[in-house]
Amino acid sequence: MPGKQENLTRKFIVNGYMPKIAISAVIGFFTGLVAVMFHAGLGIAEKVVRIPWSGENALPWWSFCFVPVVGGLLVGLIVYAIAKAPETAGQGTDNMIRAFHNEGGVVRKRVAPVKFIASIITLATGGSAGYEGPISQIGSGIGSNLSRLFNMPKSMRGIFTLAGTAAGLGAIFKAPLAGAITSVEVLYREDFESNAFVTSIVSSVVAFTVYIAIVGAEPVIGGVPTIPFTSGGELLACALLGVICFPFSYLYVRCYSESETRFARWKAPNWIKPAVGGLFVGVAILAFPQVAGGGFDFIGEVMHGLMPHTWLGVLFLVGVVLAKIVSTAFTVGSGGSGGVFGPSLFIGGVLGAAFGGACELVLPGIVRVPEMFILVGMAAFFAGAAKAPIAGVVMVCEMTGSYSLLPGLLIAAVMHIAFSRPWSIYKSQVLNKFASPAHRGDVDQDVLRITTVGDVVEHCEMKVLRAEDSLSDVLKDIEVNYVYPVYDQGRYIGLLDMSVVKTAYISTPDLIQHLLISDCTVKAPMLTDSTDLHTALRIFVQSRISELCVKNANGEVVGTLSHDAIFKAYDRIVNQN
């Protein structure tokens, strides 16, 4: 009986349209409550942390630079030593994207509470990060665990994981439409997850309703005047700002990536790394206190009268931008818990303010309201850094409660993306659905069956290795990043496994001198150029190897074919048709 009830429940949830909406509403309700608790908890934590710097016996302001170190140490101990949940370190949105593409939408139960606590500590102690990463990952955890409770298939887990993400974003930014769009757009560089849009809309709206019922409906950035957009000159200025954003977004992505890579390679206990990152953030705070925490208060101050009126003011804002880029890289890249979405909005807004001030100094009066560039910069910078043009534009409109600048926001976002296509702040993004492991089952098998390996093989002259040769002698003449077929007395036996070679070299370098090619050979089938791609894909899955050699009808090795090349070929063929 329990088995029949389980199957009935699963069929009801998966196949029914209304049950999907109901589940999405439940996810939105609980995520909205968590967003309220996060908002309240962060407010309390910030007041407690800042007690020593308030009142008559307040500590000197510069001493606050040590607080991010303490916060980083606490986060490191909680994430790595106590909870043992390393996936809660760093930015939450990218972890959600990776879970969707590669982990079947599975998010461990402990992720939500650990991320909740660690993010509050990071932000309250001055870490430069965003609110959206924690809430989006917490929401995705709620959606994932609820779908697992009903034993849903992998495809449905992914959809409800996105519903949780949308709910978190829609609530914390008071932007229900933007929350839904962001959740389905940030997964890909040139695509979006259309199957999840309805469920994301429902969960985002419900979470938004719960959140504003308790916290209030005022926009995140309030007091923005209505700025009608009627000038062609202003449109050109917006396009120029979009272009100006691209070197800063490159620097933002590069600094974050470099920080994350170097901290990952650093042979030190993981729990100490966020504290070291906090040390660098403290130095940045000494020069520019505005970079501490989320920073939206500073955006509001600039919007309401602190626009630069001198070149010194413009340079100051550029300095704030650079300091925010570096401090965010150290906060999140070292393992501090937070998002990179919020800082990208901050960077774009301050950069827009600097651009608006420069326009007034060079051509006074050309722009009626220079403050407009703050909003344009926010939308353009996030759109280009995250490859989410619609999400960035709608998010800024809803955060400010104003849609009057929509044409300028759109053109600036498009111009930034046009110049920044090679990089993204979310490293787990893939190009489109065809490149996502989550959609491997959606591939049209007929296309693969009528396309052969010979049609897509990467032709190259292959160096054939002999099993009895010395490994040390062969390594002098081969590239370590390629595959090589190995033959034993004229019979193909497999491929040289460079991972084995590298492991042997790192562990005992002298061992290389005594190994033969046969000692480092892994069994792997050889594809023929007449094999169809559908069969080749099955061979890849069975062999669990990412690249194989290809031979022609005469048995000659003519090139290689990788697992990813099959899907790139599929994508190319479908788009041509």
Coordinates of C-alpha atoms in Angstrom, one line a residue:
M1 CA 0.0 0.0 0.0
P2 CA 2.7 2.6 0.8
G3 CA 4.3 1.9 -2.7
K4 CA 0.9 2.5 -4.4
Q5 CA 0.3 5.7 -2.4
E6 CA 3.8 7.0 -3.3
N7 CA 3.3 6.3 -7.0
L8 CA -0.1 8.0 -6.9
T9 CA 1.3 11.1 -5.2
R10 CA 4.2 11.3 -7.7
K11 CA 1.8 11.0 -10.7
F12 CA -0.5 13.6 -9.2
I13 CA 2.2 16.1 -8.6
V14 CA 4.1 15.7 -11.9
N15 CA 1.2 15.5 -14.3
G16 CA -1.2 18.0 -12.8
Y17 CA -0.9 21.7 -13.8
M18 CA -2.7 23.0 -10.7
P19 CA -0.6 20.9 -8.3
K20 CA 2.5 22.5 -9.7
I21 CA 1.1 25.9 -9.1
A22 CA 0.1 24.9 -5.6
I23 CA 3.5 23.6 -4.8
S24 CA 5.1 26.8 -6.1
A25 CA 2.8 28.8 -3.9
V26 CA 3.9 26.8 -0.8
I27 CA 7.5 27.3 -1.8
G28 CA 6.9 31.0 -2.2
F29 CA 5.1 31.2 1.2
F30 CA 7.9 29.6 3.2
T31 CA 10.7 31.4 1.3
G32 CA 8.9 34.7 1.9
L33 CA 8.9 34.0 5.7
V34 CA 12.6 33.1 5.5
A35 CA 13.2 36.4 3.7
V36 CA 11.4 38.3 6.5
M37 CA 13.5 36.5 9.1
F38 CA 16.7 37.2 7.2
H39 CA 15.8 40.9 6.9
A40 CA 15.0 41.1 10.6
G41 CA 18.0 39.0 11.6
L42 CA 20.4 41.1 9.6
G43 CA 19.0 44.3 11.0
I44 CA 19.5 43.1 14.6
A45 CA 23.0 41.7 13.8
E46 CA 24.1 45.0 12.2
K47 CA 22.9 47.0 15.3
V48 CA 24.7 44.6 17.7
V49 CA 27.9 44.7 15.7
R50 CA 28.0 48.5 15.6
I51 CA 27.3 49.1 19.3
P52 CA 31.0 49.7 20.1
W53 CA 31.1 52.5 17.5
S54 CA 28.0 54.4 18.8
G55 CA 27.4 56.5 21.8
E56 CA 29.7 58.7 23.9
N57 CA 32.5 56.1 24.4
A58 CA 32.5 55.0 20.8
L59 CA 35.6 53.4 19.3
P60 CA 37.5 55.3 16.6
W61 CA 35.9 54.7 13.2
W62 CA 39.0 53.1 11.7
S63 CA 39.0 50.3 14.2
F64 CA 35.9 48.8 12.4
C65 CA 38.3 47.5 9.7
F66 CA 39.1 44.5 12.0
V67 CA 35.5 43.4 12.2
P68 CA 35.4 41.7 8.8
V69 CA 38.3 39.5 9.9
V70 CA 36.3 38.4 13.0
G71 CA 33.2 37.8 10.8
G72 CA 35.2 35.8 8.3
L73 CA 36.7 33.6 11.0
L74 CA 33.2 32.9 12.4
V75 CA 31.8 32.1 8.9
G76 CA 34.8 29.8 8.2
L77 CA 34.3 27.9 11.4
I78 CA 30.6 27.5 10.9
V79 CA 30.8 26.5 7.2
Y80 CA 33.8 24.2 7.3
A81 CA 34.4 23.0 10.8
I82 CA 30.9 22.8 12.4
A83 CA 28.3 22.4 9.7
K84 CA 30.7 20.8 7.1
A85 CA 28.7 22.4 4.3
P86 CA 31.3 23.9 1.8
E87 CA 28.6 24.5 -0.8
T88 CA 27.3 27.4 1.4
A89 CA 30.6 29.3 1.0
G90 CA 30.9 31.9 -1.6
Q91 CA 28.1 33.1 -3.8
G92 CA 24.7 31.3 -3.5
T93 CA 23.3 32.0 -7.0
D94 CA 26.2 30.3 -8.7
N95 CA 25.8 27.3 -6.4
M96 CA 22.1 27.1 -7.4
I97 CA 23.0 27.2 -11.1
R98 CA 25.5 24.4 -10.6
A99 CA 22.9 22.3 -8.7
F100 CA 20.4 22.8 -11.5
H101 CA 22.8 21.8 -14.3
N102 CA 24.9 19.1 -12.7
E103 CA 23.2 17.9 -9.6
G104 CA 19.7 17.3 -10.6
G105 CA 18.4 20.2 -8.6
V106 CA 19.4 18.5 -5.4
V107 CA 20.3 20.9 -2.5
R108 CA 21.2 19.4 0.8
K109 CA 18.9 20.1 3.8
R110 CA 21.6 21.7 5.9
V111 CA 22.3 24.4 3.2
A112 CA 19.4 26.7 4.0
P113 CA 20.1 27.1 7.8
V114 CA 23.9 27.3 7.4
K115 CA 23.6 29.8 4.5
F116 CA 21.1 31.9 6.6
I117 CA 23.5 32.2 9.6
A118 CA 26.7 32.6 7.6
S119 CA 25.3 35.3 5.3
I120 CA 24.0 37.4 8.2
I121 CA 27.4 37.3 9.9
T122 CA 29.2 38.2 6.6
L123 CA 27.0 41.1 5.8
A124 CA 26.7 42.4 9.4
T125 CA 30.4 42.4 10.0
G126 CA 31.1 44.5 6.9
G127 CA 31.7 41.9 4.3
S128 CA 31.2 43.2 0.7
A129 CA 28.5 41.0 -0.7
G130 CA 24.8 40.9 -1.7
Y131 CA 21.6 39.8 -0.1
E132 CA 20.3 37.9 -3.1
G133 CA 22.9 35.1 -3.1
P134 CA 21.9 33.8 0.3
I135 CA 18.2 34.1 -0.2
S136 CA 18.2 32.6 -3.7
Q137 CA 20.2 29.6 -2.4
I138 CA 18.0 29.2 0.7
G139 CA 14.9 29.4 -1.5
S140 CA 16.3 26.9 -3.9
G141 CA 17.0 24.6 -1.0
I142 CA 13.4 24.9 0.1
G143 CA 12.1 24.1 -3.4
S144 CA 14.6 21.2 -3.8
N145 CA 13.7 19.5 -0.5
L146 CA 10.0 19.9 -1.0
S147 CA 10.2 18.2 -4.4
R148 CA 12.3 15.4 -2.9
L149 CA 9.7 15.0 -0.2
F150 CA 7.2 14.1 -3.0
N151 CA 9.8 11.9 -4.9
M152 CA 9.7 14.1 -8.0
P153 CA 11.8 13.3 -11.0
K154 CA 15.0 15.3 -11.7
S155 CA 13.3 17.6 -14.2
M156 CA 10.7 18.7 -11.7
R157 CA 13.2 19.1 -8.9
G158 CA 15.0 21.6 -11.2
I159 CA 11.9 23.5 -11.9
F160 CA 11.0 23.8 -8.2
T161 CA 14.6 24.7 -7.3
L162 CA 14.2 27.7 -9.6
A163 CA 10.8 28.5 -8.1
G164 CA 12.6 28.8 -4.7
T165 CA 15.3 31.0 -6.2
A166 CA 12.6 33.3 -7.8
A167 CA 10.8 33.5 -4.5
G168 CA 13.9 34.6 -2.6
L169 CA 14.8 37.2 -5.2
G170 CA 11.3 38.5 -5.6
A171 CA 10.9 39.0 -1.8
I172 CA 14.3 40.4 -0.8
F173 CA 14.3 43.0 -3.7
K174 CA 10.6 43.5 -3.6
A175 CA 10.6 42.7 -7.3
P176 CA 8.3 39.8 -8.1
L177 CA 8.6 39.9 -11.9
A178 CA 12.3 40.5 -11.9
G179 CA 12.7 37.6 -9.4
A180 CA 11.0 35.2 -11.7
I181 CA 12.8 36.4 -14.8
T182 CA 16.2 36.3 -13.1
S183 CA 15.8 32.7 -11.9
V184 CA 15.1 31.4 -15.5
E185 CA 17.6 33.7 -17.2
V186 CA 20.8 33.4 -15.2
L187 CA 21.1 29.7 -16.0
Y188 CA 22.3 30.4 -19.6
R189 CA 24.3 33.0 -21.4
E190 CA 22.1 32.9 -24.5
D191 CA 18.9 31.2 -23.4
F192 CA 16.3 30.9 -20.6
E193 CA 14.5 28.1 -18.8
S194 CA 11.0 28.6 -20.2
N195 CA 9.5 25.5 -18.6
A196 CA 10.0 27.1 -15.2
F197 CA 8.6 30.5 -15.8
V198 CA 5.0 29.9 -14.6
T199 CA 6.1 28.2 -11.4
S200 CA 8.7 30.9 -10.8
I201 CA 6.1 33.7 -11.3
V202 CA 3.7 32.1 -8.7
S203 CA 6.4 31.5 -6.1
S204 CA 7.9 34.9 -6.6
V205 CA 4.5 36.7 -6.3
V206 CA 3.6 34.8 -3.2
A207 CA 6.9 35.4 -1.5
F208 CA 6.8 39.1 -2.4
T209 CA 3.3 39.4 -0.9
V210 CA 4.3 37.7 2.3
Y211 CA 7.4 39.9 2.6
I212 CA 5.8 43.3 2.0
A213 CA 2.9 42.4 4.3
I214 CA 5.4 42.3 7.2
V215 CA 8.3 44.5 6.1
G216 CA 6.5 47.1 4.0
A217 CA 6.0 47.9 0.3
E218 CA 8.5 50.8 0.0
P219 CA 10.9 50.3 -2.9
V220 CA 14.4 49.1 -2.0
I221 CA 15.8 52.4 -3.4
G222 CA 13.1 54.9 -2.6
G223 CA 12.5 58.5 -3.6
V224 CA 13.5 58.1 -7.2
P225 CA 11.9 60.9 -9.2
T226 CA 10.0 60.3 -12.4
I227 CA 12.4 60.9 -15.2
P228 CA 10.7 60.9 -18.6
F229 CA 12.9 59.7 -21.4
T230 CA 12.4 61.9 -24.6
S231 CA 15.9 62.9 -25.8
G232 CA 17.9 61.2 -28.5
G233 CA 21.1 62.7 -26.9
E234 CA 20.2 60.9 -23.6
L235 CA 19.8 57.7 -25.5
L236 CA 23.2 58.0 -27.0
A237 CA 24.6 58.8 -23.5
C238 CA 23.0 55.6 -22.2
A239 CA 24.6 53.6 -25.0
L240 CA 28.0 55.1 -24.2
L241 CA 27.6 54.2 -20.5
G242 CA 26.8 50.6 -21.5
V243 CA 30.1 50.6 -23.4
I244 CA 32.0 52.1 -20.4
C245 CA 30.7 49.4 -18.1
F246 CA 32.4 46.6 -20.0
P247 CA 36.0 47.1 -18.8
F248 CA 34.8 47.4 -15.2
S249 CA 32.7 44.3 -15.5
Y250 CA 35.7 42.5 -17.0
L251 CA 37.8 43.6 -14.0
Y252 CA 35.0 42.5 -11.7
V253 CA 34.7 39.0 -13.1
R254 CA 38.5 38.7 -13.4
C255 CA 39.2 39.8 -9.8
Y256 CA 36.5 37.5 -8.4
S257 CA 37.7 34.6 -10.4
E258 CA 41.3 35.1 -9.6
S259 CA 40.5 35.5 -5.9
E260 CA 38.5 32.3 -5.8
T261 CA 41.1 30.4 -7.7
R262 CA 44.0 31.6 -5.5
F263 CA 42.2 30.9 -2.3
A264 CA 41.2 27.4 -3.5
R265 CA 44.8 26.6 -4.3
W266 CA 46.2 28.1 -1.1
K267 CA 47.2 25.1 1.1
A268 CA 45.7 26.5 4.3
P269 CA 42.8 25.3 6.4
N270 CA 39.6 26.3 4.6
W271 CA 38.1 27.8 7.8
I272 CA 40.8 30.4 8.0
K273 CA 40.4 31.7 4.4
P274 CA 37.3 33.9 4.9
A275 CA 39.2 35.7 7.8
V276 CA 42.1 36.4 5.5
G277 CA 39.7 37.7 2.9
G278 CA 38.1 39.9 5.6
L279 CA 41.5 41.4 6.3
F280 CA 41.8 42.7 2.8
V281 CA 38.2 44.0 3.0
G282 CA 39.1 45.8 6.2
V283 CA 41.9 47.6 4.3
A284 CA 39.5 48.7 1.6
I285 CA 37.1 49.9 4.2
L286 CA 39.8 52.2 5.7
A287 CA 40.0 54.0 2.3
F288 CA 36.4 53.8 1.3
P289 CA 33.9 53.0 4.1
Q290 CA 31.1 52.9 1.6
V291 CA 32.1 49.4 0.4
A292 CA 31.1 47.7 3.6
G293 CA 28.0 45.5 3.5
G294 CA 25.4 45.8 0.8
G295 CA 25.9 49.5 0.0
F296 CA 22.4 50.4 -1.2
D297 CA 22.2 53.2 1.4
F298 CA 25.1 54.9 -0.3
I299 CA 23.3 54.6 -3.7
G300 CA 20.3 56.4 -2.1
E301 CA 22.6 59.2 -0.8
V302 CA 24.1 59.7 -4.2
M303 CA 20.6 59.7 -5.7
H304 CA 19.5 62.4 -3.3
G305 CA 22.1 65.1 -3.7
L306 CA 25.6 63.7 -3.6
M307 CA 26.1 63.6 -7.4
P308 CA 29.7 64.8 -8.1
H309 CA 30.1 68.4 -9.1
T310 CA 33.9 68.4 -9.6
W311 CA 36.4 66.1 -11.2
L312 CA 37.7 65.2 -7.7
G313 CA 34.2 63.9 -6.9
V314 CA 34.1 61.9 -10.1
L315 CA 37.5 60.3 -9.3
F316 CA 36.2 59.5 -5.8
L317 CA 33.3 57.6 -7.2
V318 CA 35.6 55.7 -9.5
G319 CA 37.7 54.8 -6.5
V320 CA 34.6 53.5 -4.7
V321 CA 33.8 51.3 -7.7
L322 CA 37.3 49.9 -7.8
A323 CA 37.3 49.3 -4.0
K324 CA 33.9 47.6 -4.2
I325 CA 35.2 45.3 -7.0
V326 CA 38.3 44.3 -4.9
S327 CA 36.5 43.9 -1.6
T328 CA 33.7 41.8 -3.1
A329 CA 36.3 39.6 -4.8
F330 CA 38.0 39.0 -1.4
T331 CA 34.8 38.6 0.6
V332 CA 33.1 36.1 -1.7
G333 CA 36.1 34.6 -3.4
S334 CA 37.7 33.6 0.0
G335 CA 34.6 31.7 1.1
G336 CA 32.5 34.5 2.7
S337 CA 28.8 33.9 2.4
G338 CA 27.0 36.3 0.1
G339 CA 26.1 37.2 -3.4
V340 CA 27.7 39.0 -6.3
F341 CA 24.3 40.3 -7.8
G342 CA 23.9 43.1 -5.2
P343 CA 27.5 44.4 -5.5
S344 CA 27.1 44.5 -9.3
L345 CA 24.1 46.8 -8.9
F346 CA 26.1 48.9 -6.5
I347 CA 29.1 49.1 -8.9
G348 CA 26.9 50.0 -11.8
G349 CA 25.0 52.6 -9.9
V350 CA 28.2 54.4 -8.6
L351 CA 29.8 54.1 -12.0
G352 CA 26.6 55.7 -13.5
A353 CA 26.8 58.5 -11.0
A354 CA 30.5 59.2 -11.9
F355 CA 29.5 59.2 -15.6
G356 CA 26.6 61.6 -15.0
G357 CA 28.9 63.9 -13.1
A358 CA 31.4 63.8 -15.9
C359 CA 28.7 64.6 -18.5
E360 CA 27.7 67.7 -16.5
L361 CA 31.3 68.9 -16.3
V362 CA 32.0 68.4 -20.0
L363 CA 28.7 69.4 -21.5
P364 CA 26.6 71.2 -18.8
G365 CA 22.8 70.8 -19.4
I366 CA 23.0 68.1 -22.0
V367 CA 21.2 65.7 -19.6
R368 CA 18.2 67.1 -17.7
V369 CA 18.6 64.8 -14.7
P370 CA 22.1 63.3 -14.3
E371 CA 20.8 61.0 -11.5
M372 CA 19.2 58.9 -14.3
F373 CA 22.6 57.4 -15.0
I374 CA 22.7 55.8 -11.6
L375 CA 19.7 53.6 -12.6
V376 CA 21.0 53.0 -16.1
G377 CA 24.4 52.0 -14.7
M378 CA 22.8 49.5 -12.3
A379 CA 20.8 47.8 -15.0
A380 CA 23.6 47.8 -17.6
F381 CA 26.3 46.5 -15.3
F382 CA 24.4 43.6 -13.9
A383 CA 23.0 42.7 -17.4
G384 CA 26.4 42.4 -18.9
A385 CA 28.2 40.8 -15.9
A386 CA 25.5 38.1 -15.5
K387 CA 24.3 37.9 -19.2
A388 CA 20.8 38.6 -18.1
P389 CA 19.6 41.7 -20.0
I390 CA 15.8 41.4 -19.2
A391 CA 16.4 40.5 -15.6
G392 CA 18.7 43.4 -15.0
V393 CA 16.4 46.0 -16.5
V394 CA 13.2 44.8 -14.8
M395 CA 15.0 44.4 -11.5
V396 CA 16.1 48.1 -11.4
C397 CA 12.7 49.2 -12.5
E398 CA 11.0 47.3 -9.7
M399 CA 13.6 48.2 -7.1
T400 CA 13.1 51.9 -7.8
G401 CA 9.4 51.8 -8.5
S402 CA 10.0 53.6 -11.9
Y403 CA 9.7 52.4 -15.5
S404 CA 10.2 55.8 -17.1
L405 CA 13.8 55.1 -18.1
L406 CA 13.1 51.7 -19.8
P407 CA 14.4 52.7 -23.2
G408 CA 17.7 53.9 -21.8
L409 CA 18.1 50.9 -19.5
L410 CA 17.5 48.5 -22.4
I411 CA 20.0 50.1 -24.8
A412 CA 22.7 50.4 -22.1
A413 CA 22.2 46.7 -21.2
V414 CA 22.4 45.6 -24.8
M415 CA 25.6 47.6 -25.5
H416 CA 27.3 46.2 -22.4
I417 CA 26.4 42.6 -23.3
A418 CA 27.7 43.2 -26.9
F419 CA 31.1 44.0 -25.6
S420 CA 31.3 41.5 -22.7
R421 CA 30.0 38.2 -24.2
P422 CA 33.1 36.1 -23.4
W423 CA 32.8 36.3 -19.6
S424 CA 30.2 36.0 -16.8
I425 CA 30.2 36.5 -13.1
Y426 CA 28.4 33.1 -12.8
K427 CA 31.0 30.5 -13.8
S428 CA 28.4 27.7 -13.7
Q429 CA 26.4 29.3 -16.5
V430 CA 26.3 27.3 -19.8
L431 CA 25.6 28.6 -23.3
N432 CA 22.1 27.3 -23.7
K433 CA 19.9 24.3 -23.0
F434 CA 21.8 22.0 -25.4
A435 CA 24.9 22.6 -23.3
S436 CA 23.2 21.8 -20.0
P437 CA 23.4 18.2 -18.6
A438 CA 19.9 18.9 -17.2
H439 CA 18.5 18.8 -20.7
R440 CA 20.5 15.9 -22.2
G441 CA 17.2 13.9 -22.3
D442 CA 15.6 16.6 -24.4
V443 CA 17.9 16.0 -27.4
D444 CA 16.2 15.0 -30.6
Q445 CA 17.6 11.5 -31.2
D446 CA 16.7 11.5 -34.9
V447 CA 19.2 14.3 -35.4
L448 CA 21.9 12.3 -33.7
R449 CA 21.1 9.1 -35.6
I450 CA 21.5 10.7 -39.0
T451 CA 24.8 12.4 -38.2
T452 CA 28.0 10.4 -38.1
V453 CA 31.1 10.7 -36.1
G454 CA 33.0 11.4 -39.4
D455 CA 30.8 14.5 -39.9
V456 CA 32.0 16.2 -36.6
V457 CA 35.4 14.6 -35.8
E458 CA 38.3 16.9 -35.1
H459 CA 40.8 15.8 -37.7
C460 CA 44.4 15.8 -36.6
E461 CA 47.6 13.8 -37.0
M462 CA 47.6 11.4 -34.1
K463 CA 50.9 10.2 -32.5
V464 CA 50.5 6.5 -31.8
L465 CA 52.2 5.3 -28.6
R466 CA 53.6 1.8 -28.0
A467 CA 52.8 0.1 -24.7
E468 CA 56.4 -1.1 -24.1
D469 CA 57.9 2.4 -24.5
S470 CA 59.3 4.3 -21.5
L471 CA 57.0 7.0 -20.2
S472 CA 59.8 9.5 -19.4
D473 CA 61.0 9.3 -23.0
V474 CA 57.5 9.7 -24.5
L475 CA 56.7 12.7 -22.3
K476 CA 59.4 14.8 -24.1
D477 CA 57.5 14.5 -27.4
I478 CA 53.8 14.8 -26.5
E479 CA 51.4 17.5 -25.2
V480 CA 49.8 16.7 -21.9
N481 CA 46.4 18.1 -22.8
Y482 CA 45.7 15.7 -25.7
V483 CA 44.7 12.0 -25.8
Y484 CA 47.0 9.4 -27.4
P485 CA 46.1 5.9 -28.5
V486 CA 48.2 3.1 -27.2
Y487 CA 49.1 -0.1 -29.1
D488 CA 50.5 -3.4 -27.9
Q489 CA 52.2 -5.4 -30.7
G490 CA 49.9 -3.7 -33.3
R491 CA 46.7 -4.1 -31.2
Y492 CA 44.9 -1.1 -29.8
I493 CA 44.5 -1.4 -26.0
G494 CA 43.4 2.1 -24.9
L495 CA 44.4 5.7 -24.2
L496 CA 47.3 7.2 -22.3
D497 CA 45.7 8.5 -19.1
M498 CA 47.4 11.8 -18.3
S499 CA 45.7 12.0 -14.9
V500 CA 47.6 8.9 -13.8
V501 CA 50.8 10.5 -15.1
K502 CA 50.2 13.7 -13.3
T503 CA 49.4 11.9 -10.0
A504 CA 52.5 9.9 -10.2
Y505 CA 54.6 12.9 -11.0
I506 CA 53.2 14.9 -8.1
S507 CA 53.4 12.1 -5.5
T508 CA 56.8 10.5 -6.5
P509 CA 58.6 12.4 -9.4
D510 CA 61.3 9.7 -9.6
L511 CA 58.7 7.1 -10.4
I512 CA 58.2 8.5 -13.9
Q513 CA 61.6 7.1 -14.8
H514 CA 60.5 3.5 -14.2
L515 CA 57.0 3.5 -15.7
L516 CA 56.0 2.2 -19.1
I517 CA 53.2 3.6 -21.3
S518 CA 51.2 0.4 -20.5
D519 CA 51.3 1.3 -16.8
C520 CA 49.4 4.5 -17.5
T521 CA 46.9 3.2 -20.1
V522 CA 43.2 3.2 -19.5
K523 CA 40.9 0.9 -21.4
A524 CA 38.8 3.0 -23.9
P525 CA 36.9 2.0 -27.0
M526 CA 37.9 3.4 -30.4
L527 CA 35.1 5.1 -32.4
T528 CA 34.7 4.6 -36.2
D529 CA 33.9 7.5 -38.4
S530 CA 30.8 5.7 -39.7
T531 CA 29.3 5.4 -36.2
D532 CA 26.2 7.7 -35.7
L533 CA 26.3 10.2 -32.9
H534 CA 23.5 8.6 -31.0
T535 CA 25.6 5.4 -30.7
A536 CA 28.7 7.4 -29.9
L537 CA 26.9 9.2 -27.1
R538 CA 26.0 5.9 -25.5
I539 CA 29.6 4.8 -25.8
F540 CA 30.7 7.9 -24.0
V541 CA 28.2 7.3 -21.2
Q542 CA 29.3 3.7 -20.8
S543 CA 33.0 4.3 -20.9
R544 CA 32.8 7.5 -18.7
I545 CA 35.6 9.1 -20.7
S546 CA 35.2 12.6 -22.1
E547 CA 37.3 12.2 -25.3
L548 CA 37.9 9.2 -27.6
C549 CA 39.9 8.5 -30.7
V550 CA 38.3 8.0 -34.1
K551 CA 39.5 5.6 -36.9
N552 CA 38.5 5.3 -40.5
A553 CA 37.4 2.2 -42.5
N554 CA 41.1 1.3 -42.9
G555 CA 41.8 1.3 -39.2
E556 CA 43.8 4.5 -39.3
V557 CA 43.4 6.9 -36.4
V558 CA 42.2 10.2 -38.0
G559 CA 41.3 12.4 -35.1
T560 CA 39.4 12.7 -31.8
L561 CA 35.8 13.4 -30.7
S562 CA 34.8 14.8 -27.3
H563 CA 31.6 14.3 -25.4
D564 CA 30.9 18.1 -25.5
A565 CA 31.6 18.2 -29.2
I566 CA 28.5 16.0 -29.9
F567 CA 26.2 18.5 -28.2
K568 CA 27.9 21.5 -29.9
A569 CA 27.4 19.7 -33.3
Y570 CA 23.8 19.1 -32.4
D571 CA 23.2 22.7 -31.5
R572 CA 24.8 23.8 -34.8
I573 CA 22.7 21.4 -36.9
V574 CA 19.5 22.4 -35.2
N575 CA 20.2 26.1 -35.6
Q576 CA 21.0 25.7 -39.2
N577 CA 17.6 24.0 -39.8

